[in-house]
Amino acid sequence: MDDEFIIWGRQPVMEALESDREFNKIFVARGGHDKRIVAAARERRIPVVEVDKAALDRMTASETGVPVVHQGVVAQLSPILYAELDDLAAAAQARREDLFVAVLDGITDPQNLGSIIRTANAVGAHGVVIPARRSSQVSPVVAKASAGAVAYTPVARVGNLSQAIDRLKKMGAWVVGTAADGDRRFFEADLTGPIAVVVGSEGKGMSRLVEESVDFTVSIPMAGEVSSLNAGVAWAVIAFEVARQRLGVNRG
């Protein structure tokens, strides 16, 4: 469980209001706030406090170190409860789908983590797995970058990523790593059935132990002068290929 944190921006706050997230309080700019948010908050009996814009600037700056565009609304959420691996499997079973998760190895950029959670939600993945150490954790910046998807897509935090991968295998998932020198190009691989896609950090890629744990690796061909994609984009490419192949199987 993380400490209490805040999110900001109209869309992330509205997305969280439409989910079952628990709020402590919502702060809105005096004379310049979104009436929809205030109405939704009052419907859920969440306290709404009008403050000067400068107060919102201070709240967000204390989290990020720099001023941000908060759009006149800052929400104080109750502590986040991370999911368990079993929760992700249960979500797949509830939807009568094969398990599909992202496993992140050393993603330290909160913008990348937020982007990955957003894409996971877009492709219908059942969750995202992150390590408790040497990784970005769910934070206000991550929530903002996810455009509210963190309210819907479970994030499981594990102590040991290699052990988590072994657990996913026991659940029946094929574990696919992403690497520049992968065993095959991503569109040549069979990505149907229960699957966990491992995305490593930019520059270093997957750690040695994690790479040794995966069943096989896939690469993304690069035709230009730039030799790699950032982690969020790489995950999106693979994730939508998984979704495409699943759609073909279901139609078949």
Coordinates of C-alpha atoms in Angstrom, one line a residue:
M1 CA 0.0 0.0 0.0
D2 CA 1.4 3.4 -1.0
D3 CA 1.0 6.5 1.1
E4 CA -1.8 8.9 0.3
F5 CA -1.2 10.8 -3.0
I6 CA -2.8 13.3 -5.3
I7 CA -3.8 13.3 -8.9
W8 CA -4.6 16.4 -11.0
G9 CA -6.1 17.3 -14.4
R10 CA -9.8 17.1 -15.4
Q11 CA -9.7 13.8 -17.3
P12 CA -7.7 11.8 -14.7
V13 CA -9.9 13.1 -11.8
M14 CA -13.1 12.4 -13.8
E15 CA -11.9 8.9 -14.7
A16 CA -11.1 8.2 -11.1
L17 CA -14.6 9.5 -10.0
E18 CA -16.2 7.1 -12.5
S19 CA -14.3 4.2 -11.0
D20 CA -14.6 2.8 -7.5
R21 CA -11.5 4.6 -6.2
E22 CA -11.8 6.1 -2.8
F23 CA -11.3 9.9 -2.4
N24 CA -10.5 11.9 0.7
K25 CA -11.1 15.3 -0.8
I26 CA -11.1 17.3 -4.0
F27 CA -9.6 20.8 -4.3
V28 CA -10.9 23.1 -7.1
A29 CA -9.8 26.5 -8.2
R30 CA -12.0 29.3 -7.0
G31 CA -14.1 30.6 -9.9
G32 CA -12.4 28.4 -12.5
H33 CA -13.3 24.7 -12.0
D34 CA -15.1 22.0 -13.9
K35 CA -18.8 21.8 -12.8
R36 CA -19.0 18.2 -13.9
I37 CA -16.4 17.2 -11.5
V38 CA -18.0 19.0 -8.6
A39 CA -21.4 17.5 -9.4
A40 CA -19.9 14.0 -9.6
A41 CA -18.0 14.5 -6.4
R42 CA -21.1 15.7 -4.5
E43 CA -23.1 12.7 -5.8
R44 CA -20.5 10.5 -4.2
R45 CA -20.5 12.7 -1.1
I46 CA -16.8 13.5 -1.5
P47 CA -15.8 16.8 0.1
V48 CA -15.0 19.6 -2.4
V49 CA -12.9 22.6 -1.3
E50 CA -12.5 25.8 -3.3
V51 CA -9.0 27.2 -3.0
D52 CA -6.9 29.8 -4.8
K53 CA -5.0 28.6 -7.9
A54 CA -1.7 29.3 -6.1
A55 CA -2.6 26.6 -3.5
L56 CA -3.1 24.1 -6.3
D57 CA 0.2 25.1 -7.8
R58 CA 1.9 24.4 -4.4
M59 CA 0.2 21.0 -4.1
T60 CA 1.3 19.8 -7.5
A61 CA 4.8 21.4 -7.3
S62 CA 5.4 19.5 -4.0
E63 CA 4.8 16.2 -5.8
T64 CA 6.8 16.9 -9.0
G65 CA 9.3 19.6 -8.1
V66 CA 8.1 21.8 -10.9
P67 CA 4.8 23.6 -11.8
V68 CA 2.3 21.5 -13.8
V69 CA -0.9 22.1 -15.7
H70 CA -3.5 21.0 -13.2
Q71 CA -6.5 22.5 -15.0
G72 CA -7.9 23.9 -11.7
V73 CA -8.5 20.5 -10.0
V74 CA -6.5 18.4 -7.6
A75 CA -7.8 15.3 -6.0
Q76 CA -6.6 13.7 -2.8
L77 CA -7.0 9.9 -3.0
S78 CA -7.0 7.3 -0.4
P79 CA -3.9 4.9 -0.4
I80 CA -3.5 2.7 -3.4
L81 CA -3.9 -1.0 -3.0
Y82 CA -1.7 -2.9 -5.4
A83 CA -3.2 -6.1 -6.9
E84 CA -1.9 -9.6 -6.5
L85 CA -1.0 -11.9 -9.4
D86 CA -4.0 -14.0 -8.5
D87 CA -6.2 -10.9 -9.0
L88 CA -5.0 -10.6 -12.5
A89 CA -5.7 -14.3 -13.2
A90 CA -9.2 -13.9 -11.6
A91 CA -9.9 -10.9 -13.8
A92 CA -9.1 -13.0 -16.9
Q93 CA -11.3 -15.8 -15.7
A94 CA -14.2 -13.4 -14.9
R95 CA -14.0 -12.2 -18.5
R96 CA -13.6 -15.7 -19.9
E97 CA -10.4 -14.7 -21.6
D98 CA -6.8 -16.0 -21.7
L99 CA -4.5 -14.2 -19.3
F100 CA -2.7 -11.2 -20.8
V101 CA -0.4 -9.1 -18.7
A102 CA 2.6 -6.7 -19.1
V103 CA 5.7 -7.5 -16.9
L104 CA 8.0 -4.5 -16.5
D105 CA 11.7 -4.9 -15.7
G106 CA 13.4 -1.8 -14.5
I107 CA 11.0 0.9 -16.0
T108 CA 12.0 3.9 -13.9
D109 CA 10.4 6.7 -15.9
P110 CA 6.9 7.4 -14.5
Q111 CA 5.8 8.7 -17.9
N112 CA 6.6 5.4 -19.5
L113 CA 4.8 3.5 -16.7
G114 CA 1.8 5.6 -17.2
S115 CA 1.8 5.1 -20.9
I116 CA 2.2 1.4 -20.5
I117 CA -0.8 1.2 -18.1
R118 CA -2.9 3.3 -20.6
T119 CA -2.0 1.0 -23.5
A120 CA -2.7 -2.1 -21.3
N121 CA -6.2 -0.8 -20.7
A122 CA -6.7 0.0 -24.4
V123 CA -5.8 -3.5 -25.6
G124 CA -7.8 -5.2 -22.9
A125 CA -4.9 -6.6 -20.9
H126 CA -5.7 -7.9 -17.4
G127 CA -3.0 -6.0 -15.6
V128 CA 0.6 -4.8 -15.3
V129 CA 3.3 -6.3 -13.1
I130 CA 6.0 -4.2 -11.6
P131 CA 8.9 -4.9 -9.1
A132 CA 8.9 -3.2 -5.7
R133 CA 12.5 -2.1 -6.2
R134 CA 14.4 -0.3 -9.0
S135 CA 11.2 0.6 -10.7
S136 CA 8.8 3.5 -10.9
Q137 CA 5.8 3.0 -8.6
V138 CA 2.3 4.2 -9.1
S139 CA 2.4 8.0 -8.3
P140 CA 0.5 11.1 -9.3
V141 CA 2.7 11.6 -12.4
V142 CA 2.0 8.0 -13.4
A143 CA -1.8 8.5 -12.9
K144 CA -1.7 11.6 -15.0
A145 CA 0.3 9.9 -17.8
S146 CA -2.1 7.0 -17.8
A147 CA -5.0 9.4 -18.6
G148 CA -7.0 7.8 -15.8
A149 CA -6.4 4.2 -16.9
V150 CA -4.7 3.4 -13.6
A151 CA -8.2 3.5 -12.0
Y152 CA -9.3 0.5 -14.2
T153 CA -6.2 -1.5 -14.9
P154 CA -4.8 -3.5 -11.9
V155 CA -1.1 -3.1 -11.1
A156 CA 0.5 -5.9 -9.2
R157 CA 3.7 -5.2 -7.3
V158 CA 6.0 -8.1 -6.6
G159 CA 9.2 -8.6 -4.5
N160 CA 11.0 -10.8 -7.0
L161 CA 10.3 -10.5 -10.8
S162 CA 11.8 -13.9 -11.7
Q163 CA 9.6 -15.7 -9.1
A164 CA 6.6 -13.8 -10.4
I165 CA 7.4 -15.0 -14.0
D166 CA 7.6 -18.6 -12.7
R167 CA 4.2 -18.1 -11.1
L168 CA 2.8 -16.8 -14.3
K169 CA 4.1 -19.9 -16.1
K170 CA 2.4 -22.1 -13.6
M171 CA -0.8 -20.2 -14.4
G172 CA -0.3 -21.4 -18.0
A173 CA 1.1 -18.2 -19.5
W174 CA 3.8 -18.1 -22.1
V175 CA 6.3 -15.5 -21.1
V176 CA 7.7 -13.4 -24.0
G177 CA 10.6 -11.0 -23.7
T178 CA 11.3 -8.0 -25.9
A179 CA 14.9 -7.7 -27.1
A180 CA 16.7 -6.1 -30.0
D181 CA 18.2 -9.5 -30.9
G182 CA 15.1 -11.5 -30.3
D183 CA 14.6 -15.0 -31.4
R184 CA 12.1 -13.9 -34.0
R185 CA 10.3 -10.7 -35.2
F186 CA 7.2 -9.9 -33.2
F187 CA 4.8 -10.5 -36.1
E188 CA 6.3 -13.9 -36.8
A189 CA 5.6 -15.2 -33.2
D190 CA 2.5 -16.9 -32.1
L191 CA 1.2 -14.6 -29.4
T192 CA -2.2 -16.2 -28.8
G193 CA -3.2 -18.0 -25.7
P194 CA -2.3 -16.9 -22.1
I195 CA 0.7 -14.6 -22.4
A196 CA 2.9 -12.3 -20.4
V197 CA 5.0 -9.7 -22.3
V198 CA 8.2 -8.6 -20.5
V199 CA 9.4 -5.1 -21.3
G200 CA 12.9 -4.1 -20.1
S201 CA 14.4 -0.7 -19.4
E202 CA 15.6 1.5 -22.2
G203 CA 19.3 1.0 -22.9
K204 CA 19.8 -2.0 -20.6
G205 CA 16.8 -4.1 -21.6
M206 CA 15.8 -7.1 -19.5
S207 CA 18.0 -8.0 -16.6
R208 CA 20.0 -11.3 -16.9
L209 CA 17.8 -13.3 -14.5
V210 CA 14.6 -12.1 -16.1
E211 CA 15.9 -12.8 -19.6
E212 CA 16.8 -16.3 -18.5
S213 CA 13.3 -16.8 -17.2
V214 CA 11.4 -16.0 -20.4
D215 CA 10.2 -18.7 -22.9
F216 CA 11.4 -16.8 -25.9
T217 CA 12.1 -13.3 -27.1
V218 CA 10.8 -11.1 -29.9
S219 CA 12.3 -8.1 -31.7
I220 CA 10.8 -5.0 -33.4
P221 CA 12.5 -4.4 -36.8
M222 CA 13.9 -0.8 -37.1
A223 CA 14.3 0.6 -40.6
G224 CA 15.6 4.1 -39.7
E225 CA 18.7 5.6 -38.1
V226 CA 17.3 5.3 -34.5
S227 CA 18.0 1.8 -33.2
S228 CA 15.4 1.4 -30.6
L229 CA 12.0 2.6 -29.2
N230 CA 11.2 3.8 -25.7
A231 CA 9.7 1.2 -23.4
G232 CA 6.2 2.6 -23.7
V233 CA 6.1 2.5 -27.5
A234 CA 7.7 -0.9 -27.6
W235 CA 5.1 -2.3 -25.3
A236 CA 2.3 -0.7 -27.4
V237 CA 3.6 -2.3 -30.6
I238 CA 3.7 -5.8 -29.1
A239 CA 0.5 -5.3 -27.2
F240 CA -1.6 -4.4 -30.2
E241 CA -0.1 -7.4 -32.1
V242 CA -1.3 -9.6 -29.3
A243 CA -4.7 -8.0 -29.6
R244 CA -4.7 -8.4 -33.4
Q245 CA -3.8 -12.1 -33.2
R246 CA -6.4 -12.7 -30.5
L247 CA -9.1 -11.1 -32.6
G248 CA -8.2 -13.3 -35.5
V249 CA -8.4 -16.4 -33.4
N250 CA -11.8 -15.4 -32.0
R251 CA -13.2 -14.7 -35.4
G252 CA -11.8 -18.0 -36.6

